[in-house]
mmCIF file of C-alpha atoms in Angstrom:
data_model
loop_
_atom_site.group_PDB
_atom_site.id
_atom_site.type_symbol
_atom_site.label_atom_id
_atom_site.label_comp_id
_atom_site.label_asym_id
_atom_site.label_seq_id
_atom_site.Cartn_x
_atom_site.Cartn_y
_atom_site.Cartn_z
ATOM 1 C CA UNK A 16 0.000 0.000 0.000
ATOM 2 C CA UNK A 17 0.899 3.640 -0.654
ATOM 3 C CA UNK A 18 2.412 5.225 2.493
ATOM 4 C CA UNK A 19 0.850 8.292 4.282
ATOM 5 C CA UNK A 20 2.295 11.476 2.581
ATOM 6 C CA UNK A 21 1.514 14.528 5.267
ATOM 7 C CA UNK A 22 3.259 16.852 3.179
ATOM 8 C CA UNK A 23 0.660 16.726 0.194
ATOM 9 C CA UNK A 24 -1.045 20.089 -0.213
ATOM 10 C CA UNK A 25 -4.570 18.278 0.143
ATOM 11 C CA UNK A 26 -3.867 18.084 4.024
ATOM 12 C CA UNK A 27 -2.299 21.846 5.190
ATOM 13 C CA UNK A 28 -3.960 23.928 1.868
ATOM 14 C CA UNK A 29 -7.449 24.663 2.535
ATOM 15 C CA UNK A 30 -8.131 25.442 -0.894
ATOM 16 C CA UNK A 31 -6.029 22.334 -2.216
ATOM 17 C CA UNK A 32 -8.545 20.019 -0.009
ATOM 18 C CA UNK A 33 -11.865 22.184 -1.467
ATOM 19 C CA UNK A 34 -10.869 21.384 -4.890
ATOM 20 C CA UNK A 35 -9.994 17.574 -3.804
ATOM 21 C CA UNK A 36 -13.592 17.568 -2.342
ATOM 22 C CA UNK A 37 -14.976 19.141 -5.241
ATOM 23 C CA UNK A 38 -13.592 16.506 -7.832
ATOM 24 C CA UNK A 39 -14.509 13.403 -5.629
ATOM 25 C CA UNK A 40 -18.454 15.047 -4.628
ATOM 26 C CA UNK A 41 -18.880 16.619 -8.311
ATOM 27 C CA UNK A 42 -18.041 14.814 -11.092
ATOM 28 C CA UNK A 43 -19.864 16.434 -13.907
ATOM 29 C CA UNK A 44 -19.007 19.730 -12.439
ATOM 30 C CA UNK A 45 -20.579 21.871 -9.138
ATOM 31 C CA UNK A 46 -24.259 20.779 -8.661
ATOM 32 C CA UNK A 47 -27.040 21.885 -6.334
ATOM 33 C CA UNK A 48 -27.447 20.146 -3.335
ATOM 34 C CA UNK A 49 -31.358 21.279 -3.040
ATOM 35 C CA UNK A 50 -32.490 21.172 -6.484
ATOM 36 C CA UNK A 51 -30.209 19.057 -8.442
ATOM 37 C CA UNK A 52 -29.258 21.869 -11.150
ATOM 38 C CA UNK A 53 -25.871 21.309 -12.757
ATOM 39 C CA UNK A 54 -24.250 22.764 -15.515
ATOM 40 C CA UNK A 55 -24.618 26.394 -16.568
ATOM 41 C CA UNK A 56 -27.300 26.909 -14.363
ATOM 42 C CA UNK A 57 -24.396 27.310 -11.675
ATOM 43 C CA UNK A 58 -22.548 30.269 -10.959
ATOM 44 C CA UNK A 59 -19.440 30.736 -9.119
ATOM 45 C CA UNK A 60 -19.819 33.626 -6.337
ATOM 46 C CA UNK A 61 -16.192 35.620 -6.806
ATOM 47 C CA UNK A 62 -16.840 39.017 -5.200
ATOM 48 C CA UNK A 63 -14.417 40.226 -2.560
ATOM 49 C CA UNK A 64 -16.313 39.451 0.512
ATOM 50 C CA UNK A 65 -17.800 36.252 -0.702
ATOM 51 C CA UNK A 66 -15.339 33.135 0.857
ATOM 52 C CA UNK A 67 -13.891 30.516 -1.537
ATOM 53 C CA UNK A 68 -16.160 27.423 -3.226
ATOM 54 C CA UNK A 69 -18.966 29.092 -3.036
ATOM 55 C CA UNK A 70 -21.677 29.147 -5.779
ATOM 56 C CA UNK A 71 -25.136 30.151 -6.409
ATOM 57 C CA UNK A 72 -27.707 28.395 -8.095
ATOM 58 C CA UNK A 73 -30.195 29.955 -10.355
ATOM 59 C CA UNK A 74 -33.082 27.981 -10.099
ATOM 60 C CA UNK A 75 -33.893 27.952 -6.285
ATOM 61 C CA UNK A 76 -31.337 31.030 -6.105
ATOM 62 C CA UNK A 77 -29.628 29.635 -3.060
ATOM 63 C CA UNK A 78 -25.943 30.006 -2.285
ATOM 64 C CA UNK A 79 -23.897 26.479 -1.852
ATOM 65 C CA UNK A 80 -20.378 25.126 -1.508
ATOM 66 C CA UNK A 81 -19.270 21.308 -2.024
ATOM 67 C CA UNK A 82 -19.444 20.759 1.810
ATOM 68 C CA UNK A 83 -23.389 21.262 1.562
ATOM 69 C CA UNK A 84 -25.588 18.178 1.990
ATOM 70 C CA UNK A 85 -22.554 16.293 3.568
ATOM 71 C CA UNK A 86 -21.387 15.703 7.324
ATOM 72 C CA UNK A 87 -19.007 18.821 6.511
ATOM 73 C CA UNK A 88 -21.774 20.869 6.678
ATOM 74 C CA UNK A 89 -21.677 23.712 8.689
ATOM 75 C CA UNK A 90 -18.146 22.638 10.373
ATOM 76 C CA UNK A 91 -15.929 25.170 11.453
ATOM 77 C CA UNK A 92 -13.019 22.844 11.078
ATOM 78 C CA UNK A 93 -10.757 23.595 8.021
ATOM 79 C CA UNK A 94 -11.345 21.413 5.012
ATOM 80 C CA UNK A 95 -7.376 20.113 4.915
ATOM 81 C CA UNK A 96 -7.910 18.860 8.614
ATOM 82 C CA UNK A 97 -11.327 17.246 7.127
ATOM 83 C CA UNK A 98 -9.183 15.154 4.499
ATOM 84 C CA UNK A 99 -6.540 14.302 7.171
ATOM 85 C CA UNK A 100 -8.667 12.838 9.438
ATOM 86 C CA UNK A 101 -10.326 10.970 6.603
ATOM 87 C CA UNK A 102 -6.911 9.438 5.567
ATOM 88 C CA UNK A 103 -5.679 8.713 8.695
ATOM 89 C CA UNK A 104 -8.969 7.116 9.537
ATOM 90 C CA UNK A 105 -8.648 5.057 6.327
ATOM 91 C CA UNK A 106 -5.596 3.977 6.856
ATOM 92 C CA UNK A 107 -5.352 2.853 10.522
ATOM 93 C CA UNK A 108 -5.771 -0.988 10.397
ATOM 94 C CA UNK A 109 -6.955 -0.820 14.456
ATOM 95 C CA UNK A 110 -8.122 2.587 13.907
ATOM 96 C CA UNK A 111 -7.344 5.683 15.779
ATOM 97 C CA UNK A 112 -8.439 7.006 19.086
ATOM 98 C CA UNK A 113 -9.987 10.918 19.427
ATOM 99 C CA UNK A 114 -7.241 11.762 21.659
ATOM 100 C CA UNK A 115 -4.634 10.783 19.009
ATOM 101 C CA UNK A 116 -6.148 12.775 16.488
ATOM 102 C CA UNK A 117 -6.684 16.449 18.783
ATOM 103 C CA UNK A 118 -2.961 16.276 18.705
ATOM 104 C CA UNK A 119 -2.196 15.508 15.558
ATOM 105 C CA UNK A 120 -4.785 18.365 14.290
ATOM 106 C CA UNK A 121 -4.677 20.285 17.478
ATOM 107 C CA UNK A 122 -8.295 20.843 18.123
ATOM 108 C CA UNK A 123 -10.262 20.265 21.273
ATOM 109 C CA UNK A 124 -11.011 16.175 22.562
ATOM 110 C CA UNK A 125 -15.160 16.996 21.555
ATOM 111 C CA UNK A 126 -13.541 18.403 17.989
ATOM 112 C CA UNK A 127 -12.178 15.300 17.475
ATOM 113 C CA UNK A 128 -14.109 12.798 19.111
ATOM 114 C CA UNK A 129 -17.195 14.681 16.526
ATOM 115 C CA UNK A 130 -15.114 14.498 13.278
ATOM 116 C CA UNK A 131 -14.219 10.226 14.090
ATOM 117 C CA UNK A 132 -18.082 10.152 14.591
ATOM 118 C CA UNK A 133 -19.076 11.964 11.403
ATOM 119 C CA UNK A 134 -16.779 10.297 9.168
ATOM 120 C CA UNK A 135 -17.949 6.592 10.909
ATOM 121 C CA UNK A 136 -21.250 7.868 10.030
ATOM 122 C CA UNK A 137 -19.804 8.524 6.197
ATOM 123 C CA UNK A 138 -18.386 4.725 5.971
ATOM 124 C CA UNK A 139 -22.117 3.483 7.382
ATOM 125 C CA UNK A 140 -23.559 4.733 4.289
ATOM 126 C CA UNK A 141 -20.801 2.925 2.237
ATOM 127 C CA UNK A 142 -22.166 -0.641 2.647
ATOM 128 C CA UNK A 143 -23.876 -2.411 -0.328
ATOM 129 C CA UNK A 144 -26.215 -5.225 -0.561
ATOM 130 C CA UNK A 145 -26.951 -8.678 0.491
ATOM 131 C CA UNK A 146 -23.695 -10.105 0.657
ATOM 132 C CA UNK A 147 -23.241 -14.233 -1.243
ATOM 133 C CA UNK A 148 -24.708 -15.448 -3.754
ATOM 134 C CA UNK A 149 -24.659 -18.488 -6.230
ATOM 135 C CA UNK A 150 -21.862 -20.518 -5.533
ATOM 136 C CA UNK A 151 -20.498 -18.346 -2.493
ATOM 137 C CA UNK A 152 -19.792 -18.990 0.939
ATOM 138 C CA UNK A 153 -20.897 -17.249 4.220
ATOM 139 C CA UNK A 154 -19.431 -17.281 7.644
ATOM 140 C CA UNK A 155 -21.253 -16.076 10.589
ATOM 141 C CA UNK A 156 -20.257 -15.847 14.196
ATOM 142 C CA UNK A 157 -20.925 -13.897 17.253
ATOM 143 C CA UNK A 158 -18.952 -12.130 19.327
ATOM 144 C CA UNK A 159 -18.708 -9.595 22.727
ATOM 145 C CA UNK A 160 -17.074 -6.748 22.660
ATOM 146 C CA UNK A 161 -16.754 -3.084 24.567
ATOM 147 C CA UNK A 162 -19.131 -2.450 27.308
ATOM 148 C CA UNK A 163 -18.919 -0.346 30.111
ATOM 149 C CA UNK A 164 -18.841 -1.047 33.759
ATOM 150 C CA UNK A 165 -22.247 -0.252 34.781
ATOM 151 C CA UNK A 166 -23.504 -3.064 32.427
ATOM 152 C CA UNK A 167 -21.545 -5.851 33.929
ATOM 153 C CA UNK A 168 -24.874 -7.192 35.936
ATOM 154 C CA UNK A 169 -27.338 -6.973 33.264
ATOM 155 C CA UNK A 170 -28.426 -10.096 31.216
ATOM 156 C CA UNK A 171 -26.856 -12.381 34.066
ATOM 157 C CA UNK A 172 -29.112 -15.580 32.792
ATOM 158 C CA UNK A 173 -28.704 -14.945 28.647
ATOM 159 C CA UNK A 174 -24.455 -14.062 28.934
ATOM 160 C CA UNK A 175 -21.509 -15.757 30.202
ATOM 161 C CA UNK A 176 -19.735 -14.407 33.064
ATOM 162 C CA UNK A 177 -17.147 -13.914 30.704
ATOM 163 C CA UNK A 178 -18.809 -11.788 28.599
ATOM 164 C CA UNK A 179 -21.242 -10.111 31.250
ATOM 165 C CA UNK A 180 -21.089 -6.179 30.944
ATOM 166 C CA UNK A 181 -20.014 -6.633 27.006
ATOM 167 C CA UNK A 182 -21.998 -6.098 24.112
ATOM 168 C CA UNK A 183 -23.111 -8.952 21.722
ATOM 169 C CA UNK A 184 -21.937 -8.392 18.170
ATOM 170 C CA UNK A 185 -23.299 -10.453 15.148
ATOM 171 C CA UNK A 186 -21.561 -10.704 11.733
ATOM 172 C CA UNK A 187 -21.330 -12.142 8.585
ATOM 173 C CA UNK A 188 -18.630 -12.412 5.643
ATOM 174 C CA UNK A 189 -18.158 -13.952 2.189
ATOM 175 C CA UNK A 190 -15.108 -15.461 1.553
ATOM 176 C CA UNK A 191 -13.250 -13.142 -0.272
ATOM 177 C CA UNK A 192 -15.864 -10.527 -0.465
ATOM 178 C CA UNK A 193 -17.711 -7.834 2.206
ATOM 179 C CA UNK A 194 -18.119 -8.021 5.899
ATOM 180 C CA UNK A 195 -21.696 -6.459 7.254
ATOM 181 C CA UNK A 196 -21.426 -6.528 11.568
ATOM 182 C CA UNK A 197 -24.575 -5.515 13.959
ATOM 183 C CA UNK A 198 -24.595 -4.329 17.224
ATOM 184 C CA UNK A 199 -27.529 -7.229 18.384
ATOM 185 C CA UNK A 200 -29.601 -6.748 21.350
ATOM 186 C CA UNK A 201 -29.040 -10.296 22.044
ATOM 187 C CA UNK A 202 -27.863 -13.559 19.558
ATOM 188 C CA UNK A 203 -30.745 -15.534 19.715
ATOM 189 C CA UNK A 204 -32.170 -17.299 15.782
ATOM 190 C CA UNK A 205 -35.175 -15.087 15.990
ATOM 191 C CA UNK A 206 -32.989 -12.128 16.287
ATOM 192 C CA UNK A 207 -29.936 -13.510 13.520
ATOM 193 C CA UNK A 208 -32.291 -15.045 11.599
ATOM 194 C CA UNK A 209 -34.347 -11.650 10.400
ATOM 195 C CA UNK A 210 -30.830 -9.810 9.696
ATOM 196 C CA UNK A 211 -29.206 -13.468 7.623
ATOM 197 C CA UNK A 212 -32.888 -13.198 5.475
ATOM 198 C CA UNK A 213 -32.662 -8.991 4.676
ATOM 199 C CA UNK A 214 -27.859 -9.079 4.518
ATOM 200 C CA UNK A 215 -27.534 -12.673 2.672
ATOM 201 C CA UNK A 216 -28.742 -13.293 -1.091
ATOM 202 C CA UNK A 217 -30.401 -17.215 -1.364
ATOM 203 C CA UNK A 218 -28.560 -19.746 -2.791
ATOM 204 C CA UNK A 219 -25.423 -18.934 -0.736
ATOM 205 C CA UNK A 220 -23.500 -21.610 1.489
ATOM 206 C CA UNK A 221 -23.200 -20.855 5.101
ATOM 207 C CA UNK A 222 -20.388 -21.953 7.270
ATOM 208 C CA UNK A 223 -21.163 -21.426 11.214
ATOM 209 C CA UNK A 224 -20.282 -23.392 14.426
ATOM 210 C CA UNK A 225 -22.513 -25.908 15.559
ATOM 211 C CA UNK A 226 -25.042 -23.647 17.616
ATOM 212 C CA UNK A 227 -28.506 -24.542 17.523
ATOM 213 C CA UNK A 228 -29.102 -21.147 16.811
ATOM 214 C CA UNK A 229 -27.353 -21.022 13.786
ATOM 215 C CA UNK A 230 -29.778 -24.409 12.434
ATOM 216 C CA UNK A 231 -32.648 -22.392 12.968
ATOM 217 C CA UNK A 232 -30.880 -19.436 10.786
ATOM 218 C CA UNK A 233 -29.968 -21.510 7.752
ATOM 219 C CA UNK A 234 -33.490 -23.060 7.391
ATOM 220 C CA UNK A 235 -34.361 -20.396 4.978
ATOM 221 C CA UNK A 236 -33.618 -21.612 1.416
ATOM 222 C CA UNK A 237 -29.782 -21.374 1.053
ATOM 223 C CA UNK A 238 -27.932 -23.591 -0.637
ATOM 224 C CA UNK A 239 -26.493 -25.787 2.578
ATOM 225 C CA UNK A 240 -25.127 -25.089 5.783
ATOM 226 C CA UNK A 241 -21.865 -26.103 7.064
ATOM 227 C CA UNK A 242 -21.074 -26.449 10.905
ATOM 228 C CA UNK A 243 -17.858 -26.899 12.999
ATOM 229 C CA UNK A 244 -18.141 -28.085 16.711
ATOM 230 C CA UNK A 245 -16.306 -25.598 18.214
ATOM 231 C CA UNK A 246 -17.340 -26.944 21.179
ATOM 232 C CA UNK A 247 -15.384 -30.165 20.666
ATOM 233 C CA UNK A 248 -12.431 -28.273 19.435
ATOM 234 C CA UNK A 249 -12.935 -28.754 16.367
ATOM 235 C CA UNK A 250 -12.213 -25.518 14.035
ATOM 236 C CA UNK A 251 -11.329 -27.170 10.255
ATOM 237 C CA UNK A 252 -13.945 -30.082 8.715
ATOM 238 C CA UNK A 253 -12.901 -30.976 4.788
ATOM 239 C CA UNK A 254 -10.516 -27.903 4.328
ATOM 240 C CA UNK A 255 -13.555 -25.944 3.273
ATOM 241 C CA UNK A 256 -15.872 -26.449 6.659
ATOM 242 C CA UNK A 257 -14.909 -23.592 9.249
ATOM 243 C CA UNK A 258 -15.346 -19.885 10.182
ATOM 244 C CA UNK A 259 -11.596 -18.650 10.349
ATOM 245 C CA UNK A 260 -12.406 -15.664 8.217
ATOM 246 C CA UNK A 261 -14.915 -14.136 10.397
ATOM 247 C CA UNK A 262 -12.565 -14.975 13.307
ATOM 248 C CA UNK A 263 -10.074 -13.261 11.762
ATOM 249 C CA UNK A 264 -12.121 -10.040 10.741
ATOM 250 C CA UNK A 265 -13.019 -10.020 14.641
ATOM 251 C CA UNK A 266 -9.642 -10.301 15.988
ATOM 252 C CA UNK A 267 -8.748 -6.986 13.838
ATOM 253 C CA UNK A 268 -12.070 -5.491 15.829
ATOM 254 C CA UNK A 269 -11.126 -6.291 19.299
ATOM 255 C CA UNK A 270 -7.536 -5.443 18.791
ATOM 256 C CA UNK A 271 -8.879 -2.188 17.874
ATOM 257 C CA UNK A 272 -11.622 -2.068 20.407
ATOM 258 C CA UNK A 273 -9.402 -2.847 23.428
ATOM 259 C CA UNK A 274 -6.200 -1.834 21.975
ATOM 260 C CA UNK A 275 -6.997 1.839 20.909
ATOM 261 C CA UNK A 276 -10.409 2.454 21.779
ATOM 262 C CA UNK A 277 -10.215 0.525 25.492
ATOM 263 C CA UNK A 278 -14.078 0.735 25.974
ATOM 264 C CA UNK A 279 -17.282 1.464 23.744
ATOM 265 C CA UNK A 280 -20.510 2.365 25.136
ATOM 266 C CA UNK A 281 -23.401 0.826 23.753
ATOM 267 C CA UNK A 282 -25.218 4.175 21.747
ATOM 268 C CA UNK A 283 -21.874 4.550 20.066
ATOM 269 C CA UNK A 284 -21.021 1.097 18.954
ATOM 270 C CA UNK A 285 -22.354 0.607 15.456
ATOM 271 C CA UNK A 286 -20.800 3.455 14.155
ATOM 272 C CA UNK A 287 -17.544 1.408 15.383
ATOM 273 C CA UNK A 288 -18.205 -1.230 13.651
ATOM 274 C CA UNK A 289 -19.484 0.903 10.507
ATOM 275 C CA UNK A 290 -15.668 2.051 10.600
ATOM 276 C CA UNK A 291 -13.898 -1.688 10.839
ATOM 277 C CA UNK A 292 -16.231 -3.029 8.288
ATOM 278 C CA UNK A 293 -15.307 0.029 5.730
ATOM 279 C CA UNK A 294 -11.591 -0.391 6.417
ATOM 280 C CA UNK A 295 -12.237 -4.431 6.125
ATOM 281 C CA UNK A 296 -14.085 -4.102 2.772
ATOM 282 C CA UNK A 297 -11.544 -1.343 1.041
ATOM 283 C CA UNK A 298 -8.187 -4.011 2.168
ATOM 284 C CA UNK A 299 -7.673 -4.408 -1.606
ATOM 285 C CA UNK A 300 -6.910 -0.909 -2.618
ATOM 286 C CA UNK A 301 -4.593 1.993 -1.114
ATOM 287 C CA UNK A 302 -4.827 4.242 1.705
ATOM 288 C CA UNK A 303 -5.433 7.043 -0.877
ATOM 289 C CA UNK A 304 -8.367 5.165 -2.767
ATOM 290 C CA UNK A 305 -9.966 4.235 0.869
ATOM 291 C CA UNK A 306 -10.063 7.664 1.921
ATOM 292 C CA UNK A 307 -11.656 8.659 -1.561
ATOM 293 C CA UNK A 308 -14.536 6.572 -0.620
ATOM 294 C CA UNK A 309 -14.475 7.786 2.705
ATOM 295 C CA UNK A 310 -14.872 11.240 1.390
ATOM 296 C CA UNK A 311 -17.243 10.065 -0.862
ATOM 297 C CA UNK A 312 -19.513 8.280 1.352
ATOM 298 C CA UNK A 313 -19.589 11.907 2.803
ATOM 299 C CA UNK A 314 -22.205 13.174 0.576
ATOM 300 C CA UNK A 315 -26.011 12.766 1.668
ATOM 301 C CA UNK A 316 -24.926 11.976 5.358
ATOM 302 C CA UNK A 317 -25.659 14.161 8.264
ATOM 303 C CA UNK A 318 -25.027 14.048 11.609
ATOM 304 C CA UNK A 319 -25.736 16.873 14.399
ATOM 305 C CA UNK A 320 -23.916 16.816 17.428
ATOM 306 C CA UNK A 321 -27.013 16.099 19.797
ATOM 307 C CA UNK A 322 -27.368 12.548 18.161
ATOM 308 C CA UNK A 323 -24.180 11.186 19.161
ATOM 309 C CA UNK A 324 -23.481 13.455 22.542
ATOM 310 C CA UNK A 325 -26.928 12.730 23.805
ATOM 311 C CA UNK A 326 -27.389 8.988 23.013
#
């Protein structure tokens, strides 16, 4: 993979990472965010006192820049520190904590800790479809992660004293393809089974462990279901038979969770795992390219400070 340049212009210029924005967001040149007008129904706004990127459209006759209509909107942070974050959120396998990045932009902890949350809320609207498919195999798997101390005594009868206090995650991956994870309110088949039938095309083979859960799950038309008894130790059946990639996408997720992170509260953690699934499903192309879909996934997202603070 590429390594991080800091010294490109895109990450100090302000006007460097406007036009960056502007070729990613706009590809057919500046459009309106309200009213969809494009072409030479735009006007660039040059006067003196107007700032840079602006335009005007002359249809609904309202003033716009590219940041309009995204989670930039009506930021106060500079547009270069925008990209930065972007690429060093793209390109941190185990991500990177808020703290980390109010040094490296020097901004307040709530600057930061806002700007992680918009982007995770960016590389949320990045995922596609069903994942699988004809001929295509699924692994699923639960796991616990984050938690906070308070919630250690809930669910005593339903969660392992291991895993009392966490919270129960649920994902799915094709081999070689996408990862989709849910923060679950619990991993029973009623739950699983409603998110395998709306994330999982038919006709796709799934690969679990040999929970009863998980035979309840693949009784909706798929193609067969493979199990491993974990509980016998068993992790490999026939070379083919075992759930090693979904092990291995959460490994990268707890490494991150405990590792950087060190604790996620429940209202935040699906835009966590928005973030690990993005950087999971980009691993074939370069930091660069990952942060243009980052950017990218920018457009049409909002997020207002309330949601997040006061969840």
């Amino acid at each position: 993979m590429a390594k991080l340049d800091l010294r490109a212009a895109i990450f100090h210029d302000d006007d460097a990472a406007r036009e960056h924005l502007e070729t990613l967001l706009w590809r057919g040149g500046a459009n309106c965010p309200r009213c969809g007008v494009t072409g030479d129904r735009i006007t660039k706004l040059q006067g003196k006192s107007t700032r840079p990127g602006v335009y005007k459209c002359k249809d609904c006759r309202k003033p716009f820049s590219v940041t309009v209509g995204t989670v930039m909107e009506r930021s106060h942070i500079p547009l270069s520190k925008w990209v930065l974050a972007a690429q060093l959120m793209s390109s941190s396998k185990k991500g990177m904590s808020a703290k980390q990045l109010q040094r490296m932009l020097a901004t307040t902890y709530e600057t930061a800790w806002f700007l992680f949350h918009r982007l995770r809320e960016a590389a949320a609207s990045l995922a596609g479809g069903p994942v699988g498919g004809f001929g295509t195999a699924v692994e699923m798997d639960e796991t616990y992660v984050g938690g906070k101390e308070h919630n250690k005594h809930r669910n005593k009868r339903t969660v392992k004293t291991r895993n009392r206090g966490k919270e129960p995650v649920f994902a799915l991956v094709q081999r070689g393809g996408e990862l989709r994870s849910f923060h679950v309110a619990d991993v029973t088949a009623k739950t699983l089974r409603s998110i395998v039938r709306e994330h999982v095309a038919k006709k796709t083979w799934l690969y679990t462990d040999d929970a009863s859960k998980y035979r309840q799950v693949a009784k909706d038309g798929f193609t067969g279901h493979g199990t491993v008894a974990h509980s016998r130790g068993e992790y490999v059946r026939a070379l083919y038979i075992h759930t090693n990639t979904i092990e291995s996408a959460f490994a990268i997720l707890k490494r991150g969770i405990y590792g950087t992170y060190h604790s996620v509260g429940e209202a935040h953690l699906h835009r966590y795992l928005a973030e690990f699934d993005f950087r999971y499903n980009g691993r074939k192309v370069t930091d660069a390219e990952r942060c243009a879909m980052l950017l990218k996934g920018a457009k049409g997202t909002r997020l207002t400070y309330q949601q997040p603070a006061g969840a």
